[in-house]
Amino acid sequence: MKKLITIVCAITVSFGTFAQKLDRSIKPTAGPAPEIKLGDIESFTLENGLKVFVVENHKLPKVAYSMTLDMDPILEGKMAGYVSATGELLGRGTANRSKQEIDQEIDFIGATLSTYSTGIYAASLKKHQDKLLAIMADVLMNADFKQDELDKIKKQTISGLESEKSNPDAIAGNVKSVLLYGKEHPYGELTTAETVENITLEKCKSHYKTYFRPNIAYMAVVGDITVEEVKAKMEKYFGAWEKGNVPSHAYETPDDRTQTTVAFVHKEGSTQSSINITHPMDLTNNNPDVVAMKILNSILGGSSTARLFMNLREGHGYTYGAYSRIHPDELIGNFTASAKVRNEVTDSSLVEFFVELKRIINEDVSEEDLQNVKNYMTGTFAYTLQNPQTIARFAINTQKYDLPADYYATYLKKVAAVTIADVRRVAQKYIHPEKALILIVGDKEIAPKTALFSAENKVYYYNNQGNPAKDKIKAAAEGVTAESVIEKFVTATYLMAPGKKLNKKLSKIKDVTTKLDASIQGQVLTMVRYQKAPNLFASVMSMGPMTIQKETFNGTVGKKSGMQGDKDITGSDLEELKASSTIFADTKLKELGYTFELKGVEPIEGKDAHKILVTKPGGATETEWYDVASGFKVKTLSIETQGEESFSVITYISDYKEVNGIVLPHSIKVSFGPQSLDMKVTSIEMNQKLSDDLFE
């Protein structure tokens, strides 16, 4: 016991002496940057020029093969999209295997195989790697493109482009590319439905034969395999891959911007403005300033603790998040700061963006901010090294971008060496708010307030493909009123002679059942709408045997049931449901309490349409467009609210066909937030003697 007391006393005295020497007001200094041991990365080159990098990792009996082409960006012209299509076609059949056979063989061994525009990735258990490599080599060297597969790819691509038309991020990305680089530069060229339709099988075949060559390819092999094994397998499976002359491409650097400009893309009814403050940046991947710029970006807008986020979200509550990004590139890079903000604070948000941009240029960052970012970058870098694929990527990047041989091994030393002065120096060199493009996607009602941020005190308007757009709506022709537009629509829909009363046969139609189908995430979504005179309504949305949502109105009470429970429909929603229950409500809009205001004429899908603001029973509003020539309704827009969130719902209406003497639309495309549905009417049936029970 005495010995134990002596030990405790000694420890207490030692700790007390240490505490006396420790000054807690002084932050401990950072230690030296750790040495990074990347492990052995072996490399060799086949006679045909294929460069192979091997990273051994024997923890699991798996091997992954990743082939990447190092080719210059291509200006695709009137067939923009063919490079991507070629990458997809690559995995859809060879001279020896059909697509179905490839899929079955890959599934049978539990492997992964994917192709893309610049390469192939494949992985499997080690015991199956010979089977995998045989398929991979067959796909790479014996691809056999088929027209029916290209047609499927084109259809899928066009469908994806359609869904992007109302996505503010996709719109901003397209317009930003065009305005920064120009459409004659590969970074400014857009893939459109028209260019995809132009793609030919011969063009894809030509691209494949020209660019898929071993002398511009890197092969990364990672996993439970030795270098000697890899050498034997590369020679066996890829030694016969024929090298060829691959064209190189050079492009003029886009003209340097000289002043701040404001570009606006109108998104009807948008409740938010998507802001991008951006400009080109001459920063290549092997530039020594890249490390300092990454640190700068982390402090400015790289995370939820960075300055932009803390200012615009935490400080002012303008947005859910504000960020910045740097993109080094061998041709031309760019800098972007971005956020989605409420309409009413768009101009105020721009003020705060420029406050932070000027601050990072004109003021030194704090030592604490600098050290915190260094600590974070050190930790994340070390974490990524746990993935052998990262090591392989480092090896390829070293050769691809002509980096020093020890670039990644000494990366943390480079991070540690960045000083406060370095951050300010690169900010002044690469960040130029005085030359920025301020690109805003939102409702043009708020556009005039943004003009003062332009050097010309002017806003330039563009459509979603970066082409100049008119900023003002046209006046309707003399004598045209909202009422006359609605009357023309009714006349066109119900095949009436102008000025005549409605066809008597409408009164003989007692019920209408409309069925629509849409595809969502590979599943068929079905909606059935029921209407019965005088004022019964029901709609059922289902996916297979599962009912997702059902709405009913029995003439008095409205109900909604579904996956989120049951509830009564009340207030303005009930008033709107009552109106929906009326068969052929278009003929009785005034009686039902609708009012209209003609706003003018705007182009919809390239054709002039009358724009009308409709106020519904209950007070809700909707904007509708009616084709000037045909009179048919072609588009609607409404604002929906869920909790504190508001979002626009845009519906495109087309493909009008006659059904029992009435012309009705058969194609309805609905976008809401980032989602979209392309609905097709499969049947419209009348006088089916629907039971009243259906509406209870």
XYZ file of C-alpha atoms in Angstrom:
696
model
C 0.000 0.000 0.000
C 2.848 2.408 0.940
C 4.502 1.715 -2.412
C 1.230 2.420 -4.241
C 0.798 5.730 -2.350
C 4.348 6.734 -3.289
C 3.672 6.047 -6.979
C 0.417 8.029 -6.900
C 2.137 10.960 -5.199
C 4.936 10.909 -7.771
C 2.438 10.970 -10.605
C 0.522 13.826 -8.968
C 3.677 15.899 -8.494
C 4.774 15.247 -12.093
C 1.363 16.225 -13.486
C 1.332 19.361 -11.326
C 4.739 20.384 -12.668
C 3.562 19.721 -16.249
C 0.371 21.755 -15.696
C 2.427 24.662 -14.395
C 4.503 24.627 -17.595
C 1.484 24.240 -19.935
C 0.053 27.547 -21.178
C -3.449 26.733 -22.432
C -3.734 30.104 -24.167
C -1.159 29.018 -26.722
C -2.447 26.765 -29.510
C -0.130 23.800 -30.155
C 1.886 24.188 -33.331
C 1.204 21.775 -36.175
C 3.683 18.980 -36.611
C 5.493 18.286 -39.866
C 3.509 16.879 -42.765
C 3.480 13.074 -42.608
C 5.357 11.018 -45.141
C 2.983 9.335 -47.576
C 3.794 5.802 -48.590
C 1.675 5.042 -51.618
C 2.909 1.506 -51.893
C 4.504 -0.067 -54.907
C 2.951 0.949 -58.212
C 4.427 -1.121 -60.991
C 4.003 -0.130 -64.614
C 4.942 -1.467 -68.014
C 3.996 -0.900 -71.657
C 2.947 -3.488 -74.217
C 4.409 -3.398 -77.714
C 1.155 -1.911 -79.029
C 1.542 1.060 -76.681
C -0.937 0.077 -73.946
C 0.373 1.533 -70.657
C -0.389 -0.718 -67.691
C -0.303 0.243 -63.995
C -0.536 -2.405 -61.286
C -1.493 -1.904 -57.649
C -1.333 -5.101 -55.625
C -3.908 -5.500 -52.859
C -4.226 -8.979 -51.426
C -6.816 -8.273 -48.708
C -9.685 -9.665 -50.797
C -9.678 -12.155 -53.714
C -10.863 -9.531 -56.206
C -9.342 -7.868 -59.255
C -10.519 -4.729 -61.091
C -9.497 -3.604 -64.567
C -10.038 -0.033 -65.717
C -9.103 1.081 -69.232
C -9.106 4.829 -69.976
C -8.414 6.617 -73.256
C -6.325 9.782 -73.198
C -7.763 11.716 -76.137
C -8.371 15.370 -76.865
C -11.919 16.706 -76.532
C -13.842 16.448 -79.815
C -16.084 19.030 -81.431
C -19.012 16.836 -82.513
C -20.938 19.333 -84.656
C -24.398 18.484 -85.978
C -24.201 15.006 -84.418
C -23.304 16.181 -80.900
C -23.765 13.204 -78.594
C -22.204 10.566 -80.833
C -19.093 10.193 -78.649
C -21.243 9.283 -75.651
C -23.450 7.035 -77.807
C -20.358 5.177 -79.029
C -19.341 4.458 -75.449
C -22.776 3.009 -74.705
C -22.836 0.952 -77.907
C -19.522 -0.601 -76.960
C -21.125 -2.906 -74.427
C -24.171 -3.850 -76.513
C -22.824 -6.672 -78.596
C -19.710 -7.983 -80.340
C -18.989 -10.112 -83.377
C -18.994 -13.113 -81.015
C -21.580 -12.243 -78.347
C -24.974 -10.537 -78.327
C -25.809 -8.004 -75.646
C -27.948 -10.599 -73.921
C -25.077 -13.115 -73.935
C -22.673 -10.521 -72.510
C -25.108 -9.664 -69.722
C -25.761 -13.323 -68.930
C -22.058 -14.249 -68.814
C -21.231 -11.280 -66.596
C -24.121 -12.066 -64.244
C -23.202 -15.741 -64.081
C -19.758 -14.990 -62.611
C -21.046 -12.133 -60.423
C -18.869 -9.605 -62.207
C -19.235 -5.965 -63.252
C -18.687 -4.610 -66.751
C -19.504 -1.077 -67.883
C -18.512 0.953 -70.907
C -18.418 4.697 -71.435
C -17.146 7.261 -73.923
C -13.502 7.030 -72.853
C -13.117 3.504 -71.594
C -14.233 0.308 -69.868
C -14.386 -0.804 -66.245
C -14.596 -4.465 -65.201
C -14.219 -6.306 -61.895
C -14.721 -9.831 -60.548
C -13.437 -12.387 -58.090
C -9.902 -13.436 -58.969
C -10.994 -16.951 -59.859
C -13.222 -15.562 -62.627
C -10.802 -13.020 -64.058
C -9.892 -15.014 -67.171
C -13.553 -15.264 -68.118
C -13.973 -11.558 -67.380
C -10.924 -10.543 -69.408
C -12.070 -12.635 -72.362
C -15.381 -10.726 -72.391
C -13.680 -7.367 -71.789
C -11.228 -7.913 -74.632
C -14.030 -9.064 -76.928
C -16.052 -5.944 -76.149
C -13.048 -3.694 -76.637
C -11.671 -5.162 -79.854
C -14.660 -6.784 -81.569
C -17.535 -4.401 -80.907
C -20.356 -4.867 -83.411
C -22.673 -1.856 -83.429
C -26.321 -2.456 -84.291
C -28.849 0.118 -85.519
C -31.588 -1.066 -83.157
C -29.297 -0.548 -80.152
C -28.360 2.933 -81.365
C -32.051 3.739 -81.766
C -32.646 2.735 -78.128
C -29.756 4.906 -76.945
C -31.006 7.862 -78.961
C -34.501 7.472 -77.537
C -33.174 7.290 -73.961
C -30.898 10.277 -74.518
C -33.685 12.425 -75.942
C -35.936 11.445 -73.036
C -33.223 12.555 -70.624
C -32.792 15.848 -72.465
C -36.537 16.440 -72.271
C -36.509 16.003 -68.497
C -33.662 18.518 -68.229
C -35.634 21.288 -69.917
C -37.188 22.349 -66.631
C -34.212 21.530 -64.397
C -32.523 24.808 -63.379
C -29.170 23.083 -62.774
C -29.182 21.528 -66.243
C -30.276 24.828 -67.801
C -27.541 26.735 -65.963
C -24.936 24.145 -66.982
C -25.860 24.421 -70.662
C -26.002 28.205 -70.807
C -22.856 28.595 -68.727
C -20.932 26.350 -71.156
C -22.156 28.263 -74.206
C -21.475 31.719 -72.790
C -18.049 30.900 -71.348
C -16.631 28.899 -74.245
C -18.826 29.428 -77.303
C -20.577 26.734 -79.346
C -17.507 26.259 -81.543
C -15.511 24.950 -78.583
C -16.039 21.367 -77.336
C -16.768 22.658 -73.828
C -19.502 24.960 -75.160
C -21.129 22.551 -77.572
C -24.561 21.278 -76.544
C -26.183 17.930 -77.159
C -29.792 18.517 -78.211
C -32.672 16.361 -79.384
C -31.912 17.504 -82.932
C -28.214 16.572 -82.802
C -29.038 13.191 -81.255
C -31.537 12.475 -84.029
C -28.736 13.217 -86.525
C -26.369 10.576 -85.115
C -25.677 7.759 -87.552
C -24.361 4.276 -86.961
C -21.505 4.940 -89.383
C -20.377 7.949 -87.351
C -20.229 5.855 -84.188
C -18.353 3.073 -85.967
C -15.855 5.560 -87.370
C -15.243 7.076 -83.942
C -14.739 3.651 -82.389
C -12.265 2.538 -85.054
C -10.338 5.816 -84.851
C -10.022 6.437 -81.116
C -10.236 3.099 -79.328
C -6.549 2.363 -79.779
C -4.007 0.989 -77.273
C -1.368 3.648 -77.937
C -3.556 6.295 -76.217
C -4.868 3.960 -73.493
C -4.073 3.420 -69.824
C -4.968 0.178 -68.068
C -5.147 0.211 -64.259
C -5.157 -3.211 -62.596
C -5.947 -3.299 -58.896
C -6.395 -6.276 -56.600
C -5.232 -9.721 -55.623
C -2.744 -10.224 -58.411
C 1.010 -9.895 -58.988
C 2.805 -7.858 -61.620
C 4.030 -10.976 -63.365
C 0.493 -12.339 -63.567
C -0.738 -9.051 -65.001
C 1.975 -9.014 -67.658
C 0.957 -12.451 -68.844
C -2.747 -11.630 -68.926
C -2.298 -8.260 -70.650
C -0.265 -9.888 -73.364
C -2.727 -12.765 -73.732
C -5.918 -10.705 -73.901
C -4.823 -7.293 -75.196
C -1.565 -7.947 -77.037
C -3.467 -8.299 -80.348
C -5.199 -4.920 -79.916
C -3.962 -2.961 -82.920
C -2.505 0.483 -82.458
C -3.311 3.280 -84.889
C -2.857 6.927 -85.698
C -5.173 8.910 -83.429
C -5.894 12.526 -84.411
C -5.060 15.308 -81.994
C -7.178 18.437 -81.681
C -6.331 22.005 -80.721
C -8.805 24.780 -79.990
C -8.487 28.481 -79.533
C -8.749 29.640 -75.947
C -12.024 31.521 -75.441
C -11.661 35.290 -75.427
C -10.796 36.652 -72.003
C -13.768 38.364 -70.395
C -13.283 42.080 -69.850
C -16.232 43.052 -67.642
C -19.035 41.724 -65.478
C -22.193 40.807 -67.378
C -25.596 39.544 -66.248
C -27.250 36.745 -68.232
C -30.789 35.699 -67.384
C -32.717 32.577 -68.388
C -36.430 32.902 -67.765
C -38.049 29.955 -65.966
C -41.741 30.695 -65.763
C -43.180 30.633 -62.243
C -39.913 29.760 -60.553
C -39.926 30.540 -56.840
C -36.132 30.447 -56.676
C -33.248 31.999 -58.563
C -30.358 29.709 -59.451
C -27.241 31.911 -59.325
C -23.894 31.077 -60.927
C -21.037 33.586 -60.772
C -18.405 32.171 -63.072
C -15.476 32.862 -65.382
C -12.793 30.887 -67.261
C -9.559 30.205 -65.393
C -6.170 29.390 -66.902
C -5.174 26.726 -64.394
C -3.882 23.378 -65.639
C -3.690 20.222 -63.521
C 0.098 20.344 -63.300
C 0.233 24.001 -62.250
C 1.943 24.334 -58.810
C -0.812 26.787 -57.800
C -3.476 24.045 -57.815
C -2.824 23.092 -54.177
C -3.101 26.680 -52.935
C -6.250 27.154 -55.021
C -7.838 24.068 -53.455
C -7.142 25.511 -50.025
C -8.561 28.876 -51.097
C -11.713 27.235 -52.417
C -12.185 25.249 -49.212
C -12.099 28.475 -47.211
C -14.317 30.384 -49.638
C -17.045 27.912 -50.570
C -15.938 24.303 -50.508
C -18.157 23.098 -47.669
C -20.944 23.881 -45.216
C -18.442 25.614 -42.913
C -16.959 27.837 -45.616
C -17.525 31.587 -45.925
C -20.203 31.600 -48.627
C -22.321 29.056 -46.761
C -21.929 30.791 -43.407
C -22.785 34.174 -44.922
C -25.711 33.401 -47.227
C -27.313 30.624 -45.198
C -26.308 31.008 -41.577
C -25.894 34.779 -41.609
C -28.809 35.841 -43.811
C -31.034 32.812 -44.378
C -31.153 33.404 -48.141
C -30.521 29.796 -49.191
C -30.068 26.213 -48.070
C -26.482 26.270 -49.288
C -23.923 28.393 -51.155
C -20.715 26.978 -52.562
C -17.783 27.590 -54.878
C -15.765 25.295 -57.117
C -12.521 25.414 -59.048
C -11.985 23.209 -62.067
C -8.401 22.918 -63.380
C -8.218 21.708 -66.968
C -5.606 21.183 -69.670
C -7.560 23.290 -72.186
C -9.241 25.910 -70.029
C -10.593 25.639 -66.505
C -13.202 27.688 -64.680
C -14.244 29.100 -61.334
C -17.878 29.099 -60.164
C -19.711 30.304 -57.062
C -23.358 29.257 -56.863
C -26.540 29.044 -54.813
C -30.312 28.727 -55.157
C -32.004 31.605 -53.371
C -35.548 32.885 -52.880
C -36.711 35.247 -55.623
C -37.089 38.233 -53.335
C -33.476 38.071 -52.107
C -31.761 37.495 -55.460
C -30.144 40.936 -55.569
C -29.266 40.844 -51.858
C -27.609 37.443 -52.361
C -25.508 38.812 -55.203
C -24.302 41.582 -52.891
C -23.102 39.002 -50.351
C -21.452 36.849 -53.017
C -19.373 39.800 -54.144
C -18.574 40.759 -50.549
C -16.996 37.331 -50.033
C -15.234 37.261 -53.409
C -13.638 40.650 -52.806
C -12.783 39.706 -49.240
C -10.838 36.602 -50.273
C -8.889 38.754 -52.752
C -8.228 41.817 -50.625
C -7.801 40.390 -47.128
C -5.516 37.757 -45.645
C -7.241 34.615 -44.421
C -6.759 33.838 -40.753
C -4.139 31.384 -39.554
C -6.913 29.388 -37.877
C -8.938 29.060 -41.091
C -5.844 28.076 -43.037
C -4.789 25.448 -40.496
C -8.302 23.991 -40.208
C -8.450 23.455 -43.976
C -4.977 21.928 -44.014
C -5.992 19.516 -41.258
C -9.139 18.554 -43.160
C -7.301 18.042 -46.442
C -4.658 15.946 -44.695
C -7.301 13.723 -43.131
C -9.362 13.238 -46.286
C -6.273 12.584 -48.403
C -5.097 9.903 -45.991
C -8.587 8.360 -45.985
C -8.740 8.120 -49.786
C -5.511 6.147 -49.778
C -7.407 3.215 -48.277
C -8.934 2.640 -51.715
C -6.472 0.931 -54.073
C -8.332 2.461 -57.041
C -7.173 5.862 -55.788
C -3.558 4.748 -55.974
C -4.060 3.558 -59.543
C -5.705 6.859 -60.470
C -2.739 8.744 -58.985
C -0.362 6.719 -61.145
C -2.335 7.438 -64.321
C -2.729 11.144 -63.494
C 1.008 11.451 -62.935
C 1.681 10.375 -66.499
C -1.445 11.871 -68.108
C -0.876 15.362 -66.721
C 2.929 15.245 -66.730
C 3.151 15.598 -62.954
C 6.424 15.192 -61.005
C 7.061 11.551 -60.140
C 6.713 12.285 -56.406
C 3.682 14.589 -56.770
C 1.301 12.486 -54.665
C 3.947 11.115 -52.299
C 4.798 14.707 -51.324
C 1.246 16.058 -51.645
C 0.763 16.702 -47.929
C 4.066 18.548 -47.779
C 2.754 20.816 -50.522
C -0.413 21.383 -48.498
C 1.558 22.148 -45.334
C 3.799 24.612 -47.205
C 0.936 26.867 -48.353
C 1.031 30.197 -46.506
C -1.456 32.981 -45.898
C 0.403 35.014 -48.508
C 0.058 32.153 -51.020
C -3.722 32.085 -50.607
C -4.009 35.820 -51.213
C -1.606 35.629 -54.164
C -3.592 32.939 -55.998
C -6.861 34.691 -55.178
C -5.617 37.832 -56.886
C -4.248 35.813 -59.800
C -7.219 33.540 -60.533
C -10.416 34.982 -58.979
C -11.848 37.860 -61.035
C -15.322 39.045 -59.968
C -14.795 42.143 -62.099
C -14.835 39.893 -65.186
C -17.457 37.378 -64.083
C -20.507 36.125 -65.882
C -23.473 36.360 -63.515
C -25.866 33.708 -64.792
C -29.326 33.533 -63.235
C -32.061 31.010 -63.986
C -35.405 32.125 -62.579
C -38.530 34.163 -63.139
C -37.702 37.253 -65.183
C -39.895 39.384 -62.943
C -36.861 39.812 -60.700
C -34.367 40.328 -63.541
C -34.406 44.179 -63.570
C -33.021 44.264 -60.022
C -29.922 42.376 -61.151
C -28.932 44.876 -63.864
C -26.953 47.043 -61.441
C -24.424 44.205 -61.025
C -23.546 44.476 -64.724
C -20.842 46.827 -65.964
C -23.343 47.947 -68.626
C -26.269 48.165 -66.177
C -28.038 45.750 -68.511
C -29.464 42.229 -68.427
C -28.997 39.895 -71.402
C -31.699 37.255 -71.858
C -31.111 33.710 -73.153
C -33.142 30.568 -73.697
C -32.200 27.232 -72.148
C -29.746 26.493 -74.979
C -27.791 29.713 -74.623
C -29.356 31.479 -77.593
C -30.442 35.122 -77.217
C -34.082 35.423 -76.143
C -36.448 38.324 -76.082
C -37.006 39.750 -72.639
C -40.525 41.117 -73.186
C -43.828 39.460 -74.009
C -45.525 40.549 -77.249
C -48.909 42.208 -77.295
C -51.787 40.122 -78.583
C -53.391 41.037 -81.903
C -55.934 43.825 -81.838
C -59.350 42.671 -80.667
C -58.074 39.502 -78.981
C -59.229 39.087 -75.372
C -58.870 36.374 -72.756
C -62.487 35.431 -73.366
C -61.978 35.160 -77.124
C -58.923 32.924 -76.605
C -60.942 30.589 -74.341
C -63.814 30.611 -76.842
C -61.444 29.635 -79.662
C -60.112 26.790 -77.520
C -63.629 25.508 -76.816
C -64.526 25.800 -80.493
C -61.416 23.819 -81.536
C -61.895 21.183 -78.837
C -65.563 20.487 -79.387
C -65.480 20.829 -83.190
C -67.938 23.705 -83.204
C -68.474 26.230 -85.917
C -67.447 29.691 -84.643
C -70.290 31.458 -82.845
C -72.454 28.330 -82.660
C -73.764 26.735 -79.479
C -72.215 23.564 -78.111
C -72.943 20.324 -79.854
C -76.056 18.786 -78.278
C -74.408 15.412 -78.022
C -72.303 16.663 -75.075
C -75.427 16.545 -72.911
C -75.773 12.862 -73.737
C -72.350 12.010 -72.273
C -72.931 11.021 -68.637
C -69.466 9.777 -67.641
C -65.875 9.816 -68.902
C -63.003 7.474 -67.975
C -59.482 8.503 -68.997
C -56.478 6.194 -68.573
C -52.870 7.397 -68.763
C -49.526 5.589 -68.440
C -46.096 6.955 -67.573
C -42.703 5.381 -66.957
C -40.821 6.218 -63.763
C -37.583 4.496 -62.719
C -38.358 1.598 -65.027
C -41.841 1.056 -63.579
C -45.173 1.832 -65.257
C -47.231 4.411 -63.391
C -50.942 4.320 -64.272
C -53.468 7.055 -63.627
C -57.217 6.644 -64.171
C -59.551 9.669 -63.966
C -63.303 9.179 -63.571
C -65.954 11.873 -64.049
C -69.697 11.404 -63.776
C -72.481 13.902 -64.237
C -73.423 16.071 -62.589
C -70.419 16.507 -60.281
C -68.677 13.283 -59.249
C -64.922 12.825 -59.583
C -62.248 10.237 -58.746
C -58.640 9.651 -59.699
C -56.516 6.606 -58.901
C -52.748 6.475 -59.314
C -51.180 3.035 -59.120
C -47.995 1.126 -59.858
C -48.747 -2.483 -60.621
C -51.173 -3.796 -57.980
C -50.222 -1.053 -55.508
C -52.405 2.056 -55.217
C -50.186 5.066 -54.589
C -52.866 7.726 -54.251
C -56.626 8.088 -54.638
C -58.777 11.224 -54.676
C -62.565 11.249 -54.607
C -65.353 13.823 -54.611
C -68.906 12.633 -54.129
C -70.548 15.959 -54.850
C -70.073 17.216 -51.300
C -66.994 15.729 -49.608
C -63.462 15.403 -50.954
C -61.067 12.714 -49.712
C -57.436 11.853 -50.417
C -55.870 8.530 -49.438
C -52.574 6.867 -50.163
C -49.148 5.916 -48.866
C -49.063 8.978 -46.590
C -52.435 8.261 -44.989
C -55.976 9.547 -45.426
C -57.197 13.123 -45.149
C -60.105 15.355 -46.073
C -59.717 17.807 -48.938
C -60.775 21.275 -47.799
C -60.500 24.962 -48.607
C -59.290 26.077 -52.025
C -58.251 22.512 -52.864
C -61.845 21.395 -52.412
C -63.114 24.229 -54.601
C -60.699 23.193 -57.325
C -61.766 19.558 -56.971
C -65.402 20.584 -57.387
C -64.507 22.291 -60.657
C -62.588 19.188 -61.814
C -65.689 17.085 -61.208
C -67.633 18.849 -63.946
C -67.567 16.988 -67.254
C -66.293 19.228 -70.048
C -65.645 22.021 -67.541
C -63.938 24.018 -70.318
C -67.392 24.910 -71.611
C -68.548 26.291 -68.233
C -65.516 28.082 -66.833
C -67.277 31.376 -66.095
C -70.198 29.585 -64.470
C -67.740 27.706 -62.257
C -66.139 30.947 -61.056
C -62.972 31.127 -63.164
C -61.642 34.548 -64.212
C -59.060 35.334 -66.890
C -56.457 37.962 -67.720
C -54.681 38.064 -71.101
C -50.967 38.788 -70.603
C -49.839 38.733 -74.234
C -48.093 36.341 -76.631
C -45.029 34.168 -75.958
C -43.361 31.403 -77.959
C -43.941 27.864 -76.676
C -41.878 25.182 -78.379
C -41.181 27.654 -81.186
C -44.826 28.626 -81.803
C -46.654 31.749 -80.604
C -49.137 31.172 -77.791
C -51.525 33.446 -75.917
C -50.545 33.689 -72.264
C -53.470 33.879 -69.837
C -53.490 34.214 -66.047
C -56.358 32.104 -64.710
C -57.818 32.607 -61.233
C -59.585 29.461 -60.072
C -62.504 29.042 -57.682
C -60.976 29.410 -54.230
C -58.394 31.979 -55.321
C -55.511 29.825 -56.618
C -53.935 31.017 -59.877
C -52.531 29.207 -62.880
C -50.866 30.470 -66.030
C -52.026 28.882 -69.286
C -50.848 29.140 -72.882
C -53.038 28.604 -75.955
C -51.545 28.136 -79.402
C -52.353 31.190 -81.514
C -52.881 29.213 -84.729
C -54.795 26.147 -83.527
C -56.401 27.513 -80.369
C -55.438 24.412 -78.341
C -54.067 24.658 -74.819
C -50.362 23.750 -74.970
C -48.929 24.559 -71.533
C -49.933 25.286 -67.937
C -47.972 26.429 -64.911
C -48.945 26.488 -61.244
C -47.122 26.942 -57.956
C -47.532 24.168 -55.391
C -46.565 24.280 -51.714
C -45.470 21.423 -49.459
C -44.696 22.581 -45.949
C -42.331 25.520 -46.296
C -41.265 24.485 -49.798
C -42.756 25.963 -52.973
C -42.132 24.619 -56.453
C -43.522 25.082 -59.926
C -45.538 22.430 -61.757
C -45.277 22.784 -65.549
C -47.455 20.754 -67.900
C -46.955 20.498 -71.669
C -50.061 19.328 -73.534
C -49.970 17.977 -77.092
C -50.999 15.248 -79.536
C -54.665 16.245 -79.849
C -56.868 13.501 -81.316
C -60.587 13.189 -81.982
C -62.574 10.947 -79.637
C -66.341 10.689 -80.211
C -66.458 14.068 -81.903
C -64.300 15.809 -79.283
C -60.604 16.670 -79.786
C -58.618 15.773 -76.656
C -54.869 15.729 -75.827
C -53.083 12.373 -75.671
C -49.624 13.479 -74.503
C -49.129 15.238 -71.167
C -45.633 15.997 -69.856
C -45.496 17.172 -66.254
C -42.422 18.494 -64.449
C -42.430 19.277 -60.743
C -39.225 20.273 -59.005
C -36.443 18.001 -60.320
C -38.918 15.257 -61.314
C -40.821 14.816 -64.548
C -43.482 12.503 -65.955
C -44.213 11.876 -69.626
C -47.797 10.629 -69.610
C -49.570 9.073 -72.576
C -53.333 8.675 -72.793
C -54.048 5.011 -73.517
C -57.839 5.213 -73.644
C -60.795 7.576 -73.252
C -64.137 5.859 -72.697
C -67.549 7.476 -72.359
C -70.912 6.347 -70.989
C -69.592 3.320 -69.117
C -72.402 3.603 -66.523
C -69.989 4.179 -63.651
C -71.326 3.309 -60.202
C -71.688 6.080 -57.610
C -69.795 3.823 -55.187
C -66.617 4.567 -57.128
C -66.718 8.153 -55.865
C -67.173 7.369 -52.169
